[in-house]
Amino acid sequence: MARRLLCGVTVIISVTLNPAVDQTAWVDRLEPGSVHRVRETHIDPAGKGINVSRMAHRLGWPTLAFGFLAGDVGNIVRKALEQEGVPAHFVPVPGQTRINVTVVEGPGTATSFYGPGPAAPAEALASLEGLVRFWLQAGRVLVLAGSLPSGVPPDVYARLTRAAGERGVKVFLDADGEPLRLGLAAGPSLIKPNVAEAERLLGRSLPDEVAILAAARELVGRGVETVIISMGGRGAVCAQAARAWRIHPPDVKRLSTVGSGDAMVAGLAVALARGEDLVRGLALGTAAGAATAMSEGTALGTADDVAALLPRVRIEQMS
Ligand SMILES: Nc1ncnc2c1ncn2[C@@H]1O[C@H](COP(=O)(O)OP(=O)(O)OP(=O)(O)O)[C@@H](O)[C@H]1O
Ligand SMILES: [Mg+2]
């Protein structure tokens, strides 16, 4: 039924189990122990999968955002998605969705405070998993992104990855720690850790690009088709079984890179859903990441910025 309702359109489905409202405050100087006059403040819906859906929507591809929301803070996220026109279905859980506070000092040094988020009861998780499994019939890509709230077992991404695999839906997994480690074993199509996440996953430091590329290749060897390790303003490396690439983003005026990785995952998912090849996906993802880096606070890049940056992305195939 889901497939018929969507007339064959293949949707990017995102799952955000631990969303947030991001509050960004701009101050001249951050001094611990003192009262600050805030120059400006913003409130944005946040959460990694939510960001992926918002960016996919901006890039013009149908998307559905799933996850948990709680209380009045959760309603801020619901309304913001509604205003942006991003279709979403969030299962209510008790308590309040967390508020993440980011203080931006002077020209752009960000200090963030992330709460744990409300716990998700077993019944809420069962109904969310049921919904996602149902909508997988309309899906092309399932994006599993971000941390887990308490009450959710660490193998949830692994279970959803297997369910998607059974229906021929590609899984992009963007997580950290145990949920990433267990999810990886279930064979997602793509993972996109940043360097710190890749270091935690492999249990060793990755001091330079040679080590980062070797790490990406090693992770491909664990059964993931595409591994991208992102390096912030330095770009990313990408490895598949037989090929590897070094991706150089355009030089942009960096305001805040919060959400750049999510924007990159969205660009990759949109390119795949359009039927484009990986290199075009890397370019679109990199342009979306750079567009987000040049946007203030937790704001994502605009479609116009992504289009303007796309021709400036450089991708080198490596031997
Ligand atoms: N300062 C920057 N200038 C240009 N491009 C950038 C910049 N920062 C990030 N990007 C682009 O975005 C991609 C992802 O960024 P990054 O490595 O910071 O992801 P991340 O740590 O997963 O971010 P998050 O999880 O907060 O969304 C990079 O590979 C790069 O292409
Ligand atoms: Mg990230």
Coordinates of C-alpha atoms and ligand atoms in Angstrom, one line a residue:
M1 CA 0.0 0.0 0.0
A2 CA 2.8 2.4 0.9
R3 CA 4.3 1.8 -2.5
R4 CA 1.0 2.4 -4.3
L5 CA 0.3 5.6 -2.3
L6 CA 3.6 7.0 -3.4
C7 CA 3.1 6.0 -7.1
G8 CA 6.4 4.3 -7.4
V9 CA 8.4 7.2 -5.9
T10 CA 11.3 5.9 -3.9
V11 CA 11.7 7.8 -0.7
I12 CA 14.6 8.6 1.5
I13 CA 13.6 7.3 4.9
S14 CA 15.4 8.7 8.0
V15 CA 15.2 7.5 11.5
T16 CA 16.2 9.8 14.4
L17 CA 15.7 8.0 17.8
N18 CA 17.1 10.9 19.9
P19 CA 16.1 14.2 18.3
A20 CA 16.7 17.6 19.8
V21 CA 15.9 21.2 19.6
D22 CA 19.1 23.1 19.0
Q23 CA 19.4 26.5 20.7
T24 CA 22.3 28.6 19.4
A25 CA 23.4 31.7 21.3
W26 CA 26.0 34.2 20.0
V27 CA 28.2 35.9 22.5
D28 CA 31.3 38.1 22.2
R29 CA 33.4 36.1 24.6
L30 CA 32.6 33.0 26.6
E31 CA 33.8 33.2 30.2
P32 CA 33.0 30.3 32.5
G33 CA 31.4 31.5 35.8
S34 CA 30.0 34.8 34.4
V35 CA 26.7 36.1 33.1
H36 CA 26.7 36.7 29.3
R37 CA 24.7 39.1 27.2
V38 CA 23.5 37.1 24.2
R39 CA 23.8 39.0 20.9
E40 CA 21.4 36.8 19.0
T41 CA 19.7 33.4 19.5
H42 CA 18.2 30.8 17.2
I43 CA 16.1 27.7 17.7
D44 CA 16.3 24.9 15.1
P45 CA 14.9 21.4 14.9
A46 CA 17.8 19.0 15.2
G47 CA 18.8 15.4 15.2
K48 CA 21.0 13.7 12.6
G49 CA 18.2 11.9 10.6
I50 CA 16.0 14.9 10.8
N51 CA 18.8 17.0 9.3
V52 CA 19.2 14.4 6.5
S53 CA 15.5 14.6 5.7
R54 CA 15.5 18.4 5.8
M55 CA 18.5 18.6 3.4
A56 CA 17.1 15.8 1.1
H57 CA 13.8 17.9 0.9
R58 CA 15.8 21.0 0.0
L59 CA 17.6 19.1 -2.7
G60 CA 14.2 18.1 -4.1
W61 CA 13.9 14.5 -3.2
P62 CA 10.9 12.9 -1.3
T63 CA 11.7 12.0 2.2
L64 CA 10.0 10.7 5.3
A65 CA 11.4 11.4 8.8
F66 CA 10.7 8.9 11.6
G67 CA 11.7 8.8 15.2
F68 CA 10.6 9.7 18.8
L69 CA 9.5 13.1 20.1
A70 CA 8.4 14.1 23.6
G71 CA 6.4 16.9 25.1
D72 CA 6.2 20.6 24.1
V73 CA 9.8 20.6 23.1
G74 CA 9.1 17.8 20.7
N75 CA 6.2 19.8 19.2
I76 CA 8.7 22.5 18.3
V77 CA 10.5 19.9 16.1
R78 CA 7.1 18.7 14.7
K79 CA 6.0 22.2 13.7
A80 CA 9.4 23.2 12.3
L81 CA 9.3 20.1 10.0
E82 CA 5.7 20.9 9.0
Q83 CA 6.6 24.5 8.1
E84 CA 9.5 23.3 6.0
G85 CA 7.2 20.8 4.3
V86 CA 9.2 17.7 5.4
P87 CA 6.7 14.8 5.9
A88 CA 7.3 13.1 9.3
H89 CA 5.9 10.6 11.7
F90 CA 7.2 10.7 15.2
V91 CA 6.1 8.3 17.9
P92 CA 5.4 10.1 21.1
V93 CA 7.4 9.2 24.2
P94 CA 7.0 10.5 27.8
G95 CA 9.0 13.5 29.0
Q96 CA 10.6 16.2 26.9
T97 CA 12.8 16.1 23.9
R98 CA 16.2 17.4 24.8
I99 CA 17.4 21.0 24.1
N100 CA 21.0 21.1 22.9
V101 CA 22.7 24.4 23.6
T102 CA 25.5 25.7 21.5
V103 CA 27.3 28.9 22.4
V104 CA 29.1 30.6 19.5
E105 CA 31.9 32.9 20.6
G106 CA 33.3 35.8 18.5
P107 CA 33.7 34.8 14.9
G108 CA 32.7 31.2 15.2
T109 CA 34.1 29.0 18.0
A110 CA 31.3 26.8 19.1
T111 CA 30.9 25.1 22.5
S112 CA 28.0 22.7 22.7
F113 CA 26.0 21.1 25.6
Y114 CA 24.1 18.0 24.6
G115 CA 21.5 16.4 27.0
P116 CA 20.8 12.7 27.2
G117 CA 17.2 12.9 25.8
P118 CA 14.1 11.1 27.2
A119 CA 14.0 7.4 27.5
A120 CA 12.0 5.4 25.0
P121 CA 9.7 2.6 26.4
A122 CA 9.7 -0.8 24.7
E123 CA 6.2 -0.3 23.3
A124 CA 7.2 3.0 21.6
L125 CA 10.2 1.3 20.0
A126 CA 8.1 -1.6 18.8
S127 CA 5.6 0.8 17.2
L128 CA 8.3 2.8 15.6
E129 CA 10.0 -0.3 14.2
G130 CA 6.7 -1.5 12.9
L131 CA 6.1 1.9 11.1
V132 CA 9.6 1.9 9.6
R133 CA 9.4 -1.7 8.4
F134 CA 6.0 -0.9 6.7
W135 CA 7.3 2.2 4.9
L136 CA 10.5 0.4 3.8
Q137 CA 8.3 -0.8 0.8
A138 CA 8.3 2.8 -0.5
G139 CA 11.9 3.4 0.4
R140 CA 15.1 3.6 -1.7
V141 CA 17.5 4.5 1.1
L142 CA 17.1 4.1 4.8
V143 CA 19.3 6.5 6.8
L144 CA 20.0 5.5 10.4
A145 CA 21.7 8.4 12.2
G146 CA 22.6 9.6 15.6
S147 CA 22.7 8.4 19.2
L148 CA 20.2 6.2 21.0
P149 CA 18.0 7.3 23.9
S150 CA 18.1 5.1 27.0
G151 CA 15.8 2.1 26.8
V152 CA 16.7 1.4 23.2
P153 CA 19.0 -1.6 22.8
P154 CA 22.3 -1.0 21.0
D155 CA 21.5 -3.5 18.2
V156 CA 18.5 -1.5 17.0
Y157 CA 20.4 -0.2 13.9
A158 CA 21.6 -3.7 13.2
R159 CA 17.9 -5.0 13.3
L160 CA 16.7 -2.2 11.0
T161 CA 19.6 -2.7 8.6
R162 CA 18.7 -6.4 8.2
A163 CA 15.0 -5.5 7.7
A164 CA 15.9 -3.0 5.0
G165 CA 18.3 -5.5 3.4
E166 CA 15.5 -8.1 3.1
R167 CA 13.4 -5.5 1.1
G168 CA 16.3 -4.4 -1.1
V169 CA 16.6 -0.9 0.5
K170 CA 20.1 0.5 0.9
V171 CA 21.1 1.5 4.4
F172 CA 23.3 4.5 5.2
L173 CA 24.5 4.2 8.8
D174 CA 25.8 7.4 10.5
A175 CA 26.3 6.5 14.1
D176 CA 29.0 6.2 16.8
G177 CA 30.2 3.6 19.4
E178 CA 28.3 0.4 20.0
P179 CA 25.3 1.1 17.7
L180 CA 27.7 1.7 14.9
R181 CA 29.8 -1.4 15.7
L182 CA 26.8 -3.7 15.9
G183 CA 25.1 -2.0 12.8
L184 CA 28.3 -2.5 10.8
A185 CA 28.1 -6.2 11.3
A186 CA 24.6 -6.3 9.7
G187 CA 26.1 -5.0 6.4
P188 CA 24.9 -1.5 5.7
S189 CA 25.6 -0.1 2.2
L190 CA 27.4 3.0 3.4
I191 CA 28.9 4.4 6.6
K192 CA 30.2 7.9 7.0
P193 CA 32.1 8.3 10.3
N194 CA 34.2 11.4 10.9
V195 CA 37.8 10.8 11.9
A196 CA 37.0 10.6 15.7
E197 CA 34.2 8.1 15.1
A198 CA 36.4 6.0 12.9
E199 CA 39.1 6.1 15.6
R200 CA 36.6 4.9 18.2
L201 CA 35.3 2.1 15.9
L202 CA 38.8 0.8 15.1
G203 CA 40.3 1.5 18.6
R204 CA 43.4 3.3 17.3
S205 CA 44.3 6.8 16.3
L206 CA 44.3 7.9 12.7
P207 CA 47.0 10.5 12.6
D208 CA 47.2 11.3 8.9
E209 CA 45.5 10.7 5.5
V210 CA 47.4 7.5 4.8
A211 CA 46.1 6.0 8.0
I212 CA 42.6 7.3 7.3
L213 CA 42.5 5.8 3.9
A214 CA 43.8 2.5 5.2
A215 CA 41.1 2.6 7.9
A216 CA 38.4 3.2 5.2
R217 CA 39.7 0.2 3.2
E218 CA 39.8 -2.0 6.3
L219 CA 36.2 -1.2 7.1
V220 CA 35.2 -2.1 3.5
G221 CA 36.8 -5.4 4.3
R222 CA 34.2 -5.9 7.1
G223 CA 31.4 -6.0 4.6
V224 CA 30.3 -2.4 3.9
E225 CA 30.1 -1.5 0.2
T226 CA 31.1 2.2 0.6
V227 CA 33.1 3.8 3.5
I228 CA 33.5 7.5 3.7
I229 CA 35.6 9.0 6.4
S230 CA 35.0 12.8 6.6
M231 CA 37.6 15.2 7.8
G232 CA 35.7 18.5 8.2
G233 CA 37.2 21.3 6.1
R234 CA 39.9 19.0 4.7
G235 CA 37.2 17.0 2.9
A236 CA 36.9 13.2 3.0
V237 CA 38.3 9.9 1.7
C238 CA 36.0 7.2 0.3
A239 CA 36.8 3.5 -0.3
Q240 CA 35.0 0.7 -2.0
A241 CA 36.4 -2.8 -2.6
A242 CA 38.3 -1.9 -5.8
R243 CA 38.5 1.9 -5.8
A244 CA 39.2 4.8 -3.6
W245 CA 38.8 8.6 -3.8
R246 CA 40.1 11.7 -2.1
I247 CA 37.4 14.4 -2.0
H248 CA 38.4 18.1 -1.7
P249 CA 35.6 20.5 -0.7
P250 CA 35.5 24.1 -2.0
D251 CA 37.1 26.7 0.1
V252 CA 34.2 28.4 1.9
K253 CA 34.0 30.9 4.7
R254 CA 33.4 28.6 7.7
L255 CA 30.7 29.8 10.1
S256 CA 29.6 26.6 11.8
T257 CA 30.1 23.0 10.6
V258 CA 27.4 21.5 12.9
G259 CA 25.3 19.4 10.6
S260 CA 27.8 19.3 7.7
G261 CA 28.2 15.5 8.0
D262 CA 24.4 15.1 8.0
A263 CA 24.1 17.3 4.9
M264 CA 26.8 15.1 3.2
V265 CA 24.8 11.9 4.0
A266 CA 21.7 13.6 2.5
G267 CA 23.5 14.6 -0.7
L268 CA 24.8 11.0 -1.1
A269 CA 21.3 9.6 -0.5
V270 CA 19.7 12.0 -3.0
A271 CA 22.2 11.1 -5.7
L272 CA 21.7 7.4 -5.1
A273 CA 17.9 7.8 -5.1
R274 CA 18.2 9.7 -8.5
G275 CA 20.1 6.8 -9.9
E276 CA 23.4 8.7 -10.1
D277 CA 26.8 7.1 -9.6
L278 CA 28.9 7.3 -6.4
V279 CA 31.2 10.0 -7.7
R280 CA 28.2 12.3 -8.3
G281 CA 26.9 11.4 -4.9
L282 CA 30.3 12.4 -3.3
A283 CA 30.2 15.7 -5.1
L284 CA 26.6 16.5 -4.1
G285 CA 27.3 15.4 -0.5
T286 CA 30.5 17.5 -0.3
A287 CA 28.7 20.6 -1.7
A288 CA 25.9 20.1 0.8
G289 CA 28.4 19.7 3.6
A290 CA 30.3 22.8 2.6
A291 CA 27.1 24.8 2.2
T292 CA 26.2 23.9 5.7
A293 CA 29.6 24.8 7.0
M294 CA 29.1 28.4 5.6
S295 CA 25.7 28.6 7.3
E296 CA 25.4 30.1 10.8
G297 CA 24.9 28.0 14.0
T298 CA 23.0 24.8 13.4
A299 CA 21.4 26.0 10.1
L300 CA 21.8 23.7 7.1
G301 CA 23.0 25.0 3.7
T302 CA 20.4 26.2 1.2
A303 CA 19.7 24.5 -2.2
D304 CA 21.1 27.6 -4.0
D305 CA 24.4 27.4 -2.1
V306 CA 24.7 23.7 -2.8
A307 CA 24.1 24.3 -6.5
A308 CA 26.7 27.1 -6.5
L309 CA 29.3 25.0 -4.7
L310 CA 28.8 21.7 -6.7
P311 CA 31.1 22.6 -9.6
R312 CA 33.8 23.6 -7.2
V313 CA 34.1 20.1 -5.6
R314 CA 37.2 18.2 -6.7
I315 CA 37.4 14.4 -6.6
E316 CA 40.6 12.5 -7.2
Q317 CA 40.5 8.8 -7.8
M318 CA 43.4 7.1 -5.9
S319 CA 45.5 4.2 -7.0
Ligands
LIG1 N1 34.9 24.1 6.7 C1 34.5 23.4 5.7 N2 34.6 23.8 4.5 C2 34.2 23.1 3.4 N3 33.6 21.9 3.5 C3 33.4 21.4 4.8 C4 33.8 22.1 5.9 N4 33.4 21.4 7.0 C5 32.8 20.3 6.5 N5 32.8 20.3 5.2 C6 32.2 19.3 4.3 O1 31.3 18.5 5.0 C7 31.8 17.1 5.1 C8 31.3 16.6 6.5 O2 31.9 17.3 7.5 P1 32.4 16.7 8.9 O3 33.6 15.9 8.6 O4 32.6 17.9 9.8 O5 31.2 15.9 9.4 P2 30.7 15.4 10.8 O6 31.8 15.5 11.8 O7 30.0 14.1 10.6 O8 29.6 16.5 11.1 P3 28.1 16.5 11.9 O9 28.0 15.1 12.5 O10 28.2 17.6 12.9 O11 27.1 16.7 10.8 C9 33.3 17.2 4.9 O12 33.8 16.0 4.4 C10 33.4 18.3 3.9 O13 33.2 17.9 2.6
MG2 MG 28.5 13.3 11.8

